[in-house]
Coordinates of C-alpha atoms in Angstrom, one line a residue:
Chain A
X1 CA 45.9 -36.5 -19.4
X2 CA 46.0 -33.1 -17.8
X3 CA 48.5 -32.4 -15.0
X4 CA 47.2 -32.3 -11.5
X5 CA 49.8 -29.7 -10.3
X6 CA 51.9 -27.4 -12.5
X7 CA 54.6 -25.0 -11.6
X8 CA 55.1 -22.5 -14.3
X9 CA 58.4 -20.6 -14.1
X10 CA 58.0 -20.3 -10.4
X11 CA 60.4 -18.3 -8.3
X12 CA 60.0 -18.1 -4.5
X13 CA 62.0 -17.6 -1.4
X14 CA 62.4 -16.1 2.0
X15 CA 63.1 -12.5 2.8
X16 CA 66.6 -12.1 1.4
X17 CA 67.2 -15.6 0.2
X18 CA 65.7 -16.6 -3.1
X19 CA 65.3 -20.4 -3.1
X20 CA 63.5 -21.3 -6.3
X21 CA 64.2 -19.7 -9.6
X22 CA 62.1 -20.4 -12.7
X23 CA 61.0 -23.8 -11.8
X24 CA 58.6 -25.4 -14.3
X25 CA 57.3 -28.8 -13.4
X26 CA 54.1 -30.7 -14.2
X27 CA 52.9 -33.4 -11.8
X28 CA 50.6 -36.0 -13.3
X29 CA 47.8 -37.8 -11.7
X30 CA 48.2 -41.6 -11.2
X31 CA 51.9 -41.3 -10.8
X32 CA 54.5 -41.1 -8.1
X33 CA 56.8 -38.2 -8.7
X34 CA 60.0 -38.2 -6.7
X35 CA 61.6 -34.9 -5.8
X36 CA 65.4 -35.2 -5.4
X37 CA 68.3 -33.0 -4.8
X38 CA 70.9 -32.2 -2.2
X39 CA 70.0 -30.4 1.0
X40 CA 68.9 -26.8 0.5
X41 CA 68.0 -27.4 -3.2
X42 CA 64.5 -26.2 -2.6
X43 CA 62.5 -29.4 -2.4
X44 CA 60.5 -28.5 0.7
X45 CA 60.1 -24.9 -0.6
X46 CA 58.5 -26.3 -3.8
X47 CA 56.0 -28.2 -1.7
X48 CA 55.3 -25.2 0.4
X49 CA 54.6 -23.1 -2.7
X50 CA 52.2 -25.8 -4.0
X51 CA 50.3 -25.6 -0.7
X52 CA 50.1 -21.9 -0.6
X53 CA 52.2 -21.8 2.5
X54 CA 54.7 -19.6 0.7
X55 CA 53.8 -17.1 -2.1
X56 CA 55.6 -17.1 -5.4
X57 CA 57.6 -14.1 -6.3
X58 CA 57.2 -14.9 -9.9
X59 CA 55.3 -17.5 -11.9
X60 CA 52.1 -19.4 -11.3
X61 CA 51.0 -22.6 -9.7
X62 CA 47.9 -24.4 -11.0
X63 CA 46.2 -27.0 -8.9
X64 CA 43.8 -29.2 -10.9
X65 CA 44.0 -26.7 -13.7
X66 CA 42.9 -23.8 -11.5
X67 CA 45.3 -21.1 -10.4
X68 CA 46.3 -21.6 -6.7
X69 CA 45.2 -18.1 -5.9
X70 CA 41.6 -18.8 -6.9
X71 CA 41.2 -21.7 -4.4
X72 CA 39.5 -21.2 -1.1
X73 CA 41.4 -22.4 1.9
X74 CA 38.9 -25.2 2.6
X75 CA 38.7 -26.5 -1.0
X76 CA 42.5 -26.4 -1.3
X77 CA 42.8 -28.5 1.9
X78 CA 40.4 -31.1 0.4
X79 CA 42.4 -31.2 -2.9
X80 CA 45.9 -31.5 -1.4
X81 CA 47.1 -33.4 1.6
X82 CA 50.5 -32.6 3.1
X83 CA 52.8 -34.6 5.3
X84 CA 55.6 -32.3 6.5
X85 CA 59.1 -33.5 7.2
X86 CA 59.7 -34.5 10.8
X87 CA 56.0 -34.3 11.5
X88 CA 55.0 -35.2 15.0
X89 CA 52.2 -34.7 17.5
X90 CA 52.6 -31.9 20.0
X91 CA 50.1 -33.5 22.4
X92 CA 49.9 -37.2 23.2
X93 CA 46.4 -37.6 21.6
X94 CA 45.2 -41.0 20.6
X95 CA 46.4 -42.2 17.2
X96 CA 42.9 -42.5 15.9
X97 CA 42.0 -38.9 17.0
X98 CA 45.1 -37.7 15.2
X99 CA 44.2 -39.5 12.0
X100 CA 40.7 -38.0 12.3
X101 CA 42.3 -34.5 12.0
X102 CA 42.8 -35.4 8.3
X103 CA 39.1 -35.2 7.9
X104 CA 38.9 -31.6 9.0
X105 CA 38.7 -30.1 5.5
X106 CA 35.6 -32.2 4.9
X107 CA 33.8 -31.2 8.1
X108 CA 31.7 -28.1 8.7
X109 CA 32.6 -26.2 11.9
X110 CA 31.3 -28.0 15.0
X111 CA 30.0 -30.9 12.9
X112 CA 30.9 -34.3 14.4
X113 CA 32.6 -37.0 12.3
X114 CA 30.2 -38.4 9.8
X115 CA 30.2 -42.1 9.1
X116 CA 32.0 -41.4 5.8
X117 CA 34.7 -39.6 7.8
X118 CA 35.0 -42.5 10.2
X119 CA 35.3 -45.0 7.4
X120 CA 38.0 -42.9 5.8
X121 CA 39.9 -42.8 9.1
X122 CA 39.6 -46.6 9.6
X123 CA 40.7 -47.3 6.0
X124 CA 43.7 -45.0 6.3
X125 CA 44.7 -46.6 9.6
X126 CA 44.4 -50.1 8.2
X127 CA 46.4 -49.2 5.1
X128 CA 49.3 -47.9 7.1
X129 CA 49.3 -51.0 9.3
X130 CA 48.3 -48.7 12.2
X131 CA 44.9 -50.1 13.1
X132 CA 46.2 -52.3 15.9
X133 CA 47.5 -49.4 17.9
X134 CA 44.8 -46.8 16.8
X135 CA 43.5 -46.5 20.4
X136 CA 47.0 -45.9 21.9
X137 CA 48.4 -42.5 22.7
X138 CA 51.0 -41.0 20.3
X139 CA 53.7 -40.9 23.1
X140 CA 53.3 -44.6 23.7
X141 CA 54.2 -45.5 20.1
X142 CA 57.7 -46.0 18.6
X143 CA 58.9 -43.4 16.1
X144 CA 58.2 -45.7 13.2
X145 CA 54.6 -46.3 14.5
X146 CA 54.1 -42.6 14.9
X147 CA 55.3 -42.0 11.3
X148 CA 52.7 -44.5 10.1
X149 CA 50.0 -42.8 12.0
X150 CA 51.0 -39.4 10.6
X151 CA 50.9 -40.8 7.1
X152 CA 47.5 -42.3 7.8
X153 CA 46.4 -38.7 8.8
X154 CA 47.4 -37.5 5.3
X155 CA 45.8 -40.4 3.6
X156 CA 42.5 -39.9 5.5
X157 CA 42.0 -36.6 3.7
X158 CA 41.6 -38.6 0.5
X159 CA 42.9 -35.7 -1.5
X160 CA 43.7 -36.0 -5.2
X161 CA 47.2 -34.6 -4.6
X162 CA 49.4 -36.0 -1.9
X163 CA 52.6 -34.1 -1.0
X164 CA 54.9 -36.0 1.3
X165 CA 58.2 -34.5 2.5
X166 CA 61.0 -37.0 3.3
X167 CA 58.7 -39.6 4.8
X168 CA 61.2 -42.5 4.8
X169 CA 63.7 -40.9 7.2
X170 CA 62.6 -42.5 10.5
X171 CA 61.3 -45.8 9.1
X172 CA 62.9 -49.2 9.4
X173 CA 63.4 -51.0 6.0
X174 CA 60.2 -53.0 6.0
X175 CA 58.1 -49.9 6.6
X176 CA 60.1 -47.9 4.1
X177 CA 59.1 -50.4 1.5
X178 CA 55.5 -50.5 2.8
X179 CA 55.5 -46.7 2.6
X180 CA 56.6 -46.7 -1.0
X181 CA 54.1 -49.4 -1.9
X182 CA 51.4 -47.3 -0.2
X183 CA 52.3 -44.2 -2.2
X184 CA 52.2 -46.4 -5.3
X185 CA 48.7 -47.6 -4.4
X186 CA 47.6 -44.0 -3.9
X187 CA 48.8 -43.2 -7.3
X188 CA 47.2 -46.3 -8.8
X189 CA 43.9 -45.0 -7.5
X190 CA 44.4 -41.8 -9.4
X191 CA 46.2 -39.5 -6.9
X192 CA 49.1 -37.4 -7.9
X193 CA 51.8 -38.2 -5.4
X194 CA 54.9 -36.0 -4.9
X195 CA 57.5 -37.3 -2.5
X196 CA 60.8 -35.9 -1.6
X197 CA 63.4 -38.6 -0.9
X198 CA 67.1 -38.6 0.0
X199 CA 67.3 -42.3 -0.6
X200 CA 68.1 -42.6 -4.3
X201 CA 67.6 -46.4 -4.2
X202 CA 64.0 -46.0 -3.1
X203 CA 63.4 -43.0 -5.4
X204 CA 64.8 -44.8 -8.5
X205 CA 62.8 -47.9 -7.8
X206 CA 59.4 -46.6 -6.8
X207 CA 59.0 -43.3 -8.6
X208 CA 57.5 -43.1 -12.0
X209 CA 59.3 -39.8 -12.6
X210 CA 62.0 -38.0 -10.8
X211 CA 62.6 -34.3 -10.7
X212 CA 66.0 -33.2 -9.5
X213 CA 66.5 -29.8 -8.1
X214 CA 69.8 -28.1 -7.5
X215 CA 70.2 -24.6 -6.1
X216 CA 66.5 -23.9 -6.8
X217 CA 66.5 -25.0 -10.4
X218 CA 65.3 -28.1 -12.1
X219 CA 68.4 -29.7 -13.5
X220 CA 66.8 -32.9 -14.8
X221 CA 63.5 -34.7 -14.9
X222 CA 62.1 -37.9 -16.3
X223 CA 62.3 -41.6 -15.5
X224 CA 65.0 -42.5 -13.0
X225 CA 67.6 -43.7 -15.4
X226 CA 67.4 -40.4 -17.3
X227 CA 66.9 -38.1 -14.4
X228 CA 69.6 -39.6 -12.3
X229 CA 72.2 -39.9 -14.9
X230 CA 75.9 -40.1 -14.0
X231 CA 76.3 -36.5 -14.9
X232 CA 73.4 -35.4 -12.6
X233 CA 74.6 -37.5 -9.8
X234 CA 78.0 -36.0 -10.1
X235 CA 76.9 -32.4 -10.5
X236 CA 74.0 -32.3 -8.0
X237 CA 74.9 -34.8 -5.4
X238 CA 78.7 -35.1 -5.8
X239 CA 78.5 -38.9 -5.9
X240 CA 79.1 -41.7 -8.3
X241 CA 76.5 -44.4 -8.0
X242 CA 76.6 -48.1 -8.5
X243 CA 74.0 -49.2 -10.9
X244 CA 72.5 -52.7 -10.7
X245 CA 73.9 -53.6 -14.0
X246 CA 77.4 -53.3 -12.6
X247 CA 76.9 -55.5 -9.5
X248 CA 80.1 -57.5 -10.0
X249 CA 81.8 -55.8 -7.2
X250 CA 83.9 -57.1 -4.3
X251 CA 81.5 -55.9 -1.5
X252 CA 77.9 -56.4 -2.5
X253 CA 75.7 -53.5 -1.4
X254 CA 72.6 -54.5 0.6
X255 CA 69.5 -52.8 -0.5
X256 CA 66.2 -53.6 1.3
X257 CA 64.2 -55.0 -1.6
X258 CA 60.8 -56.4 -0.6
X259 CA 58.7 -57.1 2.5
X260 CA 58.2 -60.6 3.8
Chain B
X1 CA 42.7 -56.4 4.0
X2 CA 39.8 -58.8 4.2
X3 CA 36.6 -56.9 3.2
X4 CA 34.4 -58.3 5.9
X5 CA 36.9 -57.6 8.6
X6 CA 37.4 -54.1 7.4
X7 CA 33.7 -53.5 7.4
X8 CA 33.3 -54.9 10.9
X9 CA 36.0 -52.7 12.1
X10 CA 34.4 -49.7 10.6
X11 CA 31.1 -50.5 12.2
X12 CA 32.7 -51.0 15.6
X13 CA 34.4 -47.6 15.2
X14 CA 31.1 -45.9 14.1
X15 CA 29.4 -47.4 17.1
X16 CA 32.2 -46.3 19.5
X17 CA 32.2 -42.8 18.2
X18 CA 28.5 -42.3 18.1
X19 CA 28.4 -43.5 21.7
X20 CA 30.9 -40.9 22.4
X21 CA 28.9 -38.1 20.8
X22 CA 25.7 -39.3 22.6
X23 CA 27.7 -39.2 25.8
X24 CA 29.1 -35.9 24.6
X25 CA 28.4 -34.5 28.0
X26 CA 31.3 -36.5 29.4
X27 CA 30.6 -37.6 33.0
X28 CA 33.6 -35.7 34.1
X29 CA 32.3 -32.5 32.6
X30 CA 29.0 -33.0 34.4
X31 CA 30.8 -33.7 37.6
X32 CA 32.9 -30.5 37.2
X33 CA 29.7 -28.5 36.5
X34 CA 28.1 -30.0 39.6
X35 CA 31.2 -29.3 41.7
X36 CA 31.4 -25.7 40.5
X37 CA 27.8 -25.1 41.3
X38 CA 28.1 -26.8 44.7
X39 CA 31.2 -24.8 45.6
X40 CA 29.4 -21.6 44.4
X41 CA 26.5 -22.4 46.8
X42 CA 28.8 -23.1 49.7
X43 CA 30.7 -19.9 49.0
X44 CA 27.4 -18.1 49.1
X45 CA 26.7 -19.5 52.6
X46 CA 30.1 -18.5 54.1
X47 CA 30.8 -15.2 55.7
X48 CA 31.3 -13.2 58.9
X49 CA 27.6 -12.5 59.3
X50 CA 26.0 -15.4 61.1
X51 CA 23.0 -16.1 58.9
X52 CA 21.3 -19.4 58.4
X53 CA 20.8 -21.2 55.0
X54 CA 17.1 -20.4 55.0
X55 CA 17.6 -16.8 55.9
X56 CA 20.2 -16.3 53.1
X57 CA 18.2 -18.0 50.4
X58 CA 15.0 -16.1 51.3
X59 CA 17.2 -13.0 51.5
X60 CA 17.9 -13.4 47.8
X61 CA 14.3 -12.8 47.1
X62 CA 13.3 -10.4 49.9
X63 CA 12.9 -6.8 49.1
X64 CA 14.5 -5.4 52.3
X65 CA 16.2 -6.4 55.5
X66 CA 19.7 -7.2 56.6
X67 CA 19.6 -10.7 55.2
X68 CA 18.5 -9.4 51.8
X69 CA 21.4 -6.9 51.6
X70 CA 24.0 -9.4 52.7
X71 CA 22.7 -12.1 50.4
X72 CA 22.2 -10.0 47.3
X73 CA 25.0 -7.4 47.6
X74 CA 27.8 -9.2 49.4
X75 CA 27.5 -13.0 49.2
X76 CA 25.9 -13.4 45.8
X77 CA 28.4 -11.2 43.9
X78 CA 31.3 -12.8 45.6
X79 CA 30.2 -16.3 45.0
X80 CA 29.3 -15.7 41.3
X81 CA 32.4 -13.6 40.6
X82 CA 34.6 -16.5 41.9
X83 CA 32.9 -18.7 39.3
X84 CA 33.3 -16.1 36.5
X85 CA 36.9 -15.3 37.3
X86 CA 37.8 -19.0 37.6
X87 CA 36.0 -19.9 34.3
X88 CA 37.9 -17.0 32.6
X89 CA 41.3 -18.1 33.8
X90 CA 40.7 -21.8 33.3
X91 CA 39.5 -21.4 29.7
X92 CA 42.3 -18.9 29.0
X93 CA 44.9 -21.3 30.3
X94 CA 43.6 -24.2 28.2
X95 CA 43.5 -22.1 25.1
X96 CA 47.0 -20.6 25.6
X97 CA 48.4 -24.0 26.2
X98 CA 46.8 -25.2 23.0
X99 CA 47.9 -22.2 21.0
X100 CA 51.5 -22.3 22.1
X101 CA 51.5 -26.1 22.3
X102 CA 53.0 -25.6 25.7
X103 CA 51.7 -27.1 29.0
X104 CA 53.4 -24.3 30.9
X105 CA 51.5 -21.5 29.3
X106 CA 49.0 -19.8 31.6
X107 CA 47.7 -16.2 31.7
X108 CA 49.5 -15.7 35.1
X109 CA 52.8 -17.3 34.3
X110 CA 53.0 -15.4 30.9
X111 CA 52.3 -12.0 32.5
X112 CA 48.9 -11.5 30.9
X113 CA 47.1 -11.2 34.3
X114 CA 49.7 -8.9 35.8
X115 CA 49.5 -6.6 32.7
X116 CA 45.7 -6.6 33.0
X117 CA 46.2 -5.7 36.7
X118 CA 48.5 -2.8 35.6
X119 CA 45.8 -1.6 33.2
X120 CA 43.2 -1.8 35.9
X121 CA 45.3 0.0 38.4
X122 CA 46.0 2.9 36.1
X123 CA 42.3 3.2 35.3
X124 CA 41.3 2.9 38.9
X125 CA 43.7 5.2 40.7
X126 CA 44.3 8.0 38.2
X127 CA 40.6 8.7 38.0
X128 CA 39.9 7.3 34.6
X129 CA 37.4 4.7 35.9
X130 CA 35.4 7.6 37.5
X131 CA 34.7 8.9 34.0
X132 CA 32.9 5.8 33.0
X133 CA 32.8 2.4 34.9
X134 CA 33.5 0.6 31.6
X135 CA 37.0 2.2 31.5
X136 CA 38.2 -0.1 34.2
X137 CA 37.6 -3.5 32.4
X138 CA 38.5 -1.9 29.1
X139 CA 41.9 -0.7 30.4
X140 CA 42.6 -4.1 32.0
X141 CA 41.7 -5.9 28.7
X142 CA 44.0 -3.5 26.9
X143 CA 46.8 -4.4 29.3
X144 CA 46.1 -8.1 28.8
X145 CA 45.9 -7.6 25.0
X146 CA 49.3 -5.9 24.9
X147 CA 51.0 -8.8 26.6
X148 CA 49.2 -11.6 24.8
X149 CA 50.1 -9.8 21.5
X150 CA 53.8 -9.7 22.5
X151 CA 53.6 -13.4 23.3
X152 CA 52.0 -14.0 20.0
X153 CA 54.8 -12.3 18.1
X154 CA 57.4 -14.1 20.2
X155 CA 55.9 -17.4 19.4
X156 CA 55.6 -16.5 15.7
X157 CA 59.2 -15.6 15.5
X158 CA 59.9 -19.2 16.6
X159 CA 60.7 -18.7 20.3
X160 CA 60.7 -22.2 21.8
X161 CA 58.5 -23.0 24.7
X162 CA 60.9 -22.3 27.6
X163 CA 61.9 -19.0 26.0
X164 CA 58.3 -18.0 25.7
X165 CA 57.7 -18.7 29.4
X166 CA 60.8 -16.9 30.5
X167 CA 59.8 -13.9 28.4
X168 CA 56.3 -14.1 30.0
X169 CA 58.0 -14.2 33.5
X170 CA 59.9 -11.0 32.6
X171 CA 56.8 -9.3 31.4
X172 CA 55.0 -10.3 34.6
X173 CA 57.7 -8.8 36.8
X174 CA 57.7 -5.7 34.7
X175 CA 54.0 -5.3 34.9
X176 CA 54.0 -5.9 38.7
X177 CA 56.7 -3.3 39.1
X178 CA 54.8 -0.9 36.9
X179 CA 51.7 -1.6 39.0
X180 CA 53.7 -0.8 42.2
X181 CA 55.0 2.4 40.6
X182 CA 51.6 3.5 39.4
X183 CA 50.1 2.9 42.9
X184 CA 53.0 4.8 44.6
X185 CA 52.5 7.8 42.3
X186 CA 48.7 7.7 42.4
X187 CA 47.0 10.8 43.7
X188 CA 44.5 8.5 45.6
X189 CA 45.8 8.1 49.2
X190 CA 44.3 4.6 49.6
X191 CA 46.1 3.3 46.6
X192 CA 49.2 2.0 48.4
X193 CA 47.1 0.0 50.9
X194 CA 45.2 -1.7 48.2
X195 CA 48.4 -2.7 46.2
X196 CA 48.5 -6.2 47.6
X197 CA 44.9 -6.8 46.7
X198 CA 45.6 -6.1 43.0
X199 CA 48.9 -8.0 42.9
X200 CA 47.6 -11.1 44.5
X201 CA 43.9 -11.0 43.6
X202 CA 41.0 -10.9 46.0
X203 CA 37.3 -11.3 45.8
X204 CA 36.7 -9.4 49.1
X205 CA 34.3 -6.5 48.9
X206 CA 33.3 -7.1 45.3
X207 CA 30.0 -5.7 44.3
X208 CA 27.1 -6.5 41.9
X209 CA 28.5 -3.8 39.7
X210 CA 31.9 -5.6 39.5
X211 CA 30.1 -8.8 38.5
X212 CA 28.0 -7.0 35.9
X213 CA 31.1 -5.4 34.4
X214 CA 33.1 -8.6 34.4
X215 CA 30.6 -11.1 33.1
X216 CA 29.9 -10.0 29.5
X217 CA 33.6 -9.7 28.4
X218 CA 34.4 -13.0 30.1
X219 CA 31.5 -14.7 28.4
X220 CA 32.4 -13.2 25.1
X221 CA 36.1 -14.3 25.6
X222 CA 35.1 -17.8 26.4
X223 CA 32.8 -18.0 23.4
X224 CA 35.7 -16.9 21.2
X225 CA 38.0 -19.5 22.7
X226 CA 35.4 -22.2 22.3
X227 CA 34.9 -21.2 18.6
X228 CA 38.6 -21.6 18.1
X229 CA 38.7 -25.0 19.8
X230 CA 38.7 -27.3 16.8
X231 CA 41.5 -25.4 15.0
X232 CA 43.6 -25.8 18.1
X233 CA 43.3 -29.5 17.6
X234 CA 44.8 -29.2 14.2
X235 CA 47.7 -27.3 15.7
X236 CA 48.7 -30.5 17.3
X237 CA 50.2 -31.4 14.0
X238 CA 52.2 -28.2 13.8
X239 CA 51.4 -25.0 12.0
X240 CA 52.1 -25.9 8.4
X241 CA 50.2 -29.1 8.6
X242 CA 47.3 -27.2 10.3
X243 CA 47.4 -24.7 7.4
X244 CA 47.4 -27.5 4.9
X245 CA 44.2 -28.7 6.6
X246 CA 42.6 -25.4 5.8
X247 CA 43.1 -23.7 9.2
X248 CA 43.7 -20.0 9.1
X249 CA 46.5 -20.1 11.6
X250 CA 46.9 -16.3 11.8
X251 CA 43.2 -15.8 12.3
X252 CA 43.3 -18.5 15.0
X253 CA 46.1 -16.8 16.9
X254 CA 44.2 -13.5 16.7
X255 CA 41.0 -15.0 18.0
X256 CA 42.8 -16.8 20.9
X257 CA 44.8 -13.7 21.8
X258 CA 41.7 -11.5 21.8
X259 CA 39.6 -14.2 23.7
X260 CA 42.2 -14.6 26.4
X261 CA 42.6 -10.8 26.7
X262 CA 38.8 -10.3 27.1
X263 CA 38.4 -13.1 29.6
X264 CA 41.5 -12.6 31.6
X265 CA 41.4 -8.8 31.4
X266 CA 37.8 -8.5 32.6
X267 CA 38.4 -11.1 35.4
X268 CA 41.5 -9.2 36.6
X269 CA 39.7 -5.9 36.5
X270 CA 37.2 -7.4 39.0
X271 CA 39.4 -9.5 41.2
X272 CA 43.0 -8.6 40.7
X273 CA 45.8 -10.9 39.4
X274 CA 44.7 -14.4 40.5
X275 CA 47.5 -16.6 39.2
X276 CA 48.1 -20.3 38.4
X277 CA 44.5 -21.3 37.9
X278 CA 44.9 -21.5 34.1
X279 CA 48.0 -23.6 34.6
X280 CA 46.8 -26.2 37.1
X281 CA 43.3 -26.8 35.9
X282 CA 43.9 -27.7 32.2
X283 CA 46.9 -29.8 33.2
X284 CA 44.9 -31.9 35.6
X285 CA 42.0 -32.4 33.3
X286 CA 44.0 -33.1 30.1
X287 CA 44.2 -36.9 30.5
X288 CA 40.5 -37.1 30.9
X289 CA 39.9 -35.5 27.5
X290 CA 42.3 -37.5 25.4
X291 CA 44.9 -34.7 25.5
X292 CA 42.8 -33.0 22.8
X293 CA 43.1 -29.2 23.1
X294 CA 39.6 -28.6 21.8
X295 CA 37.8 -30.8 24.3
X296 CA 39.7 -29.2 27.1
X297 CA 38.5 -25.6 27.0
X298 CA 35.0 -25.9 28.4
X299 CA 36.0 -28.4 31.2
X300 CA 38.8 -26.1 32.1
X301 CA 36.4 -23.2 32.5
X302 CA 34.3 -25.3 34.8
X303 CA 37.3 -26.6 36.7
X304 CA 38.7 -23.1 37.0
X305 CA 35.3 -21.9 38.4
X306 CA 35.4 -24.7 40.9
X307 CA 39.0 -24.1 41.9
X308 CA 38.7 -20.3 42.5
X309 CA 35.4 -20.9 44.4
X310 CA 37.2 -23.5 46.6
X311 CA 40.1 -21.2 47.2
X312 CA 37.8 -18.4 48.1
X313 CA 36.0 -20.6 50.5
X314 CA 39.3 -21.8 52.0
X315 CA 40.6 -18.2 52.6
X316 CA 37.4 -17.4 54.5
X317 CA 37.6 -20.5 56.6
X318 CA 41.3 -20.1 57.4
X319 CA 41.1 -16.3 58.1
X320 CA 37.5 -15.2 58.7
X321 CA 38.7 -11.6 59.3
X322 CA 39.4 -11.3 55.5
X323 CA 43.2 -10.9 55.8
X324 CA 44.0 -13.8 53.5
X325 CA 43.6 -13.2 49.7
X326 CA 42.3 -15.7 47.3
X327 CA 45.4 -15.3 45.0
X328 CA 47.6 -16.3 47.9
X329 CA 45.8 -19.6 48.0
X330 CA 46.0 -20.3 44.3
X331 CA 49.6 -19.3 44.2
X332 CA 50.4 -21.6 47.1
X333 CA 48.9 -24.5 45.2
X334 CA 50.0 -23.4 41.8
X335 CA 53.6 -22.4 42.2
X336 CA 54.8 -25.8 43.6
X337 CA 52.8 -27.4 40.8
X338 CA 54.5 -25.3 38.2
X339 CA 57.9 -26.3 39.5
X340 CA 56.9 -30.0 39.5
X341 CA 55.7 -29.6 35.9
X342 CA 59.0 -28.1 34.8
X343 CA 60.9 -30.9 36.5
X344 CA 58.7 -33.5 34.9
X345 CA 59.1 -32.0 31.4
X346 CA 62.9 -31.9 31.8
X347 CA 62.8 -35.6 32.7
X348 CA 60.8 -36.3 29.6
X349 CA 63.1 -34.6 27.1

């Protein structure tokens, strides 16, 4: 199996502030890769580099085994879908119209939506449980509903690589779980899914692999139990975690576990 | 989800959307076009010379006579120029609002029209326009381009929307002051008396030559804005998401800035700084077009044409001696509207 997205000793940053230094990661298709790390570790920057929104200062990024530099803007947009952190709609357009924007990379200029586009839009809406308010305006929806519509926009592109930045932040527990299930479904259908998550409980449960960044470097990667070892949790996050195996504690932690 | 239900839903959606594309000429767009044409025709019929409808229309095609001169050289340019100027300002406003994702953006409020006016005045009263008539619109377009470029860099450096409008207001005051300065220093003795005309905008005394100079750049500008329309929709998701959808955001900004400068600059060179049209029209029409920036540009051009025509009819009905300027009318409608819009936005946030 060849990697969908590889970072090969990538360094990148902003004017006087290097963010990533020598990051090498391979993202595999059919898997959900969680990107963890404290604030400012470079998670979003890594996604921006993958999308070509930020150039590398050193190193190479390969998308579907082709150097990122060799991709045309349009082809790249079909291959990778991106849901930025705190995404929102700047105009109160209808939810369905917003999801249809996800089809832009597939459409020629001035071409109307094809029936294939429309089917993709409806499917994405249904999968995000957003079909029932698809006709409503974005400003009439709750923040959780908006988040689902925005995710549907990213899914509607039907890209083989899905990059999602901190999507769980504004969701209630049931939709957090639904979101993670959706990302798993995308991966089950062959997509390479990269998701940044602050919630380590969600990350450890739903991600096949976790990459932990700290100060712009990869400090661990692998399955959750390895990547989020006690040492990593202490070094990178400055916390000690309760593992399920140690649950004989006085005050039981409540972790949203499954949808009803 | 249940497969049959899913399929049914898809079919319903396909049916709905294809109805929409068949009825692509939205009834409101058709109504706006009809309204603009009707107001253009009424505008043609109004004026100090007491000529009948029949006389005026036959004057359009007659080779000589008073009616022919009035119809072809006074009424027709004025009526058509009102439509052209309005279309330029309406489309520019809609595109700027889409680009800056800011319902307060408008070529007048952001100082683009006053800068164009400054460019026009320099060309006009310092003799440059006498070298070649094209210098006048070119200089106005250059003025508009300078300001829209400044706005572009301000928005790129992350100025939030109120800051952008405040900067625009400062540029507008500066450009107005520079216009006054230029006119005071101008060697042309008539300059000072015409100052108000440039600052407020007027369609009085415009000629076929004005119309001929204004129309091509305005048309080119509107075409450029229309061509950018779809990418403006993507900007609804923010710049990075738009880029991830394959939109060349920098190219888009350039096209909109140039399109607005061409349309607004050429319109201002012909009619002076008519303000608030680009603010009011897109805002009123937005709900009818699903708040989608792309669908709004063409209707805003039609609506702008109708509004400027209506305002120009109104000034002639209120003050038949020609003392009232069309820009006074649009500002009297637009400025209270602008304040109302700010208050409403404050309530929302």
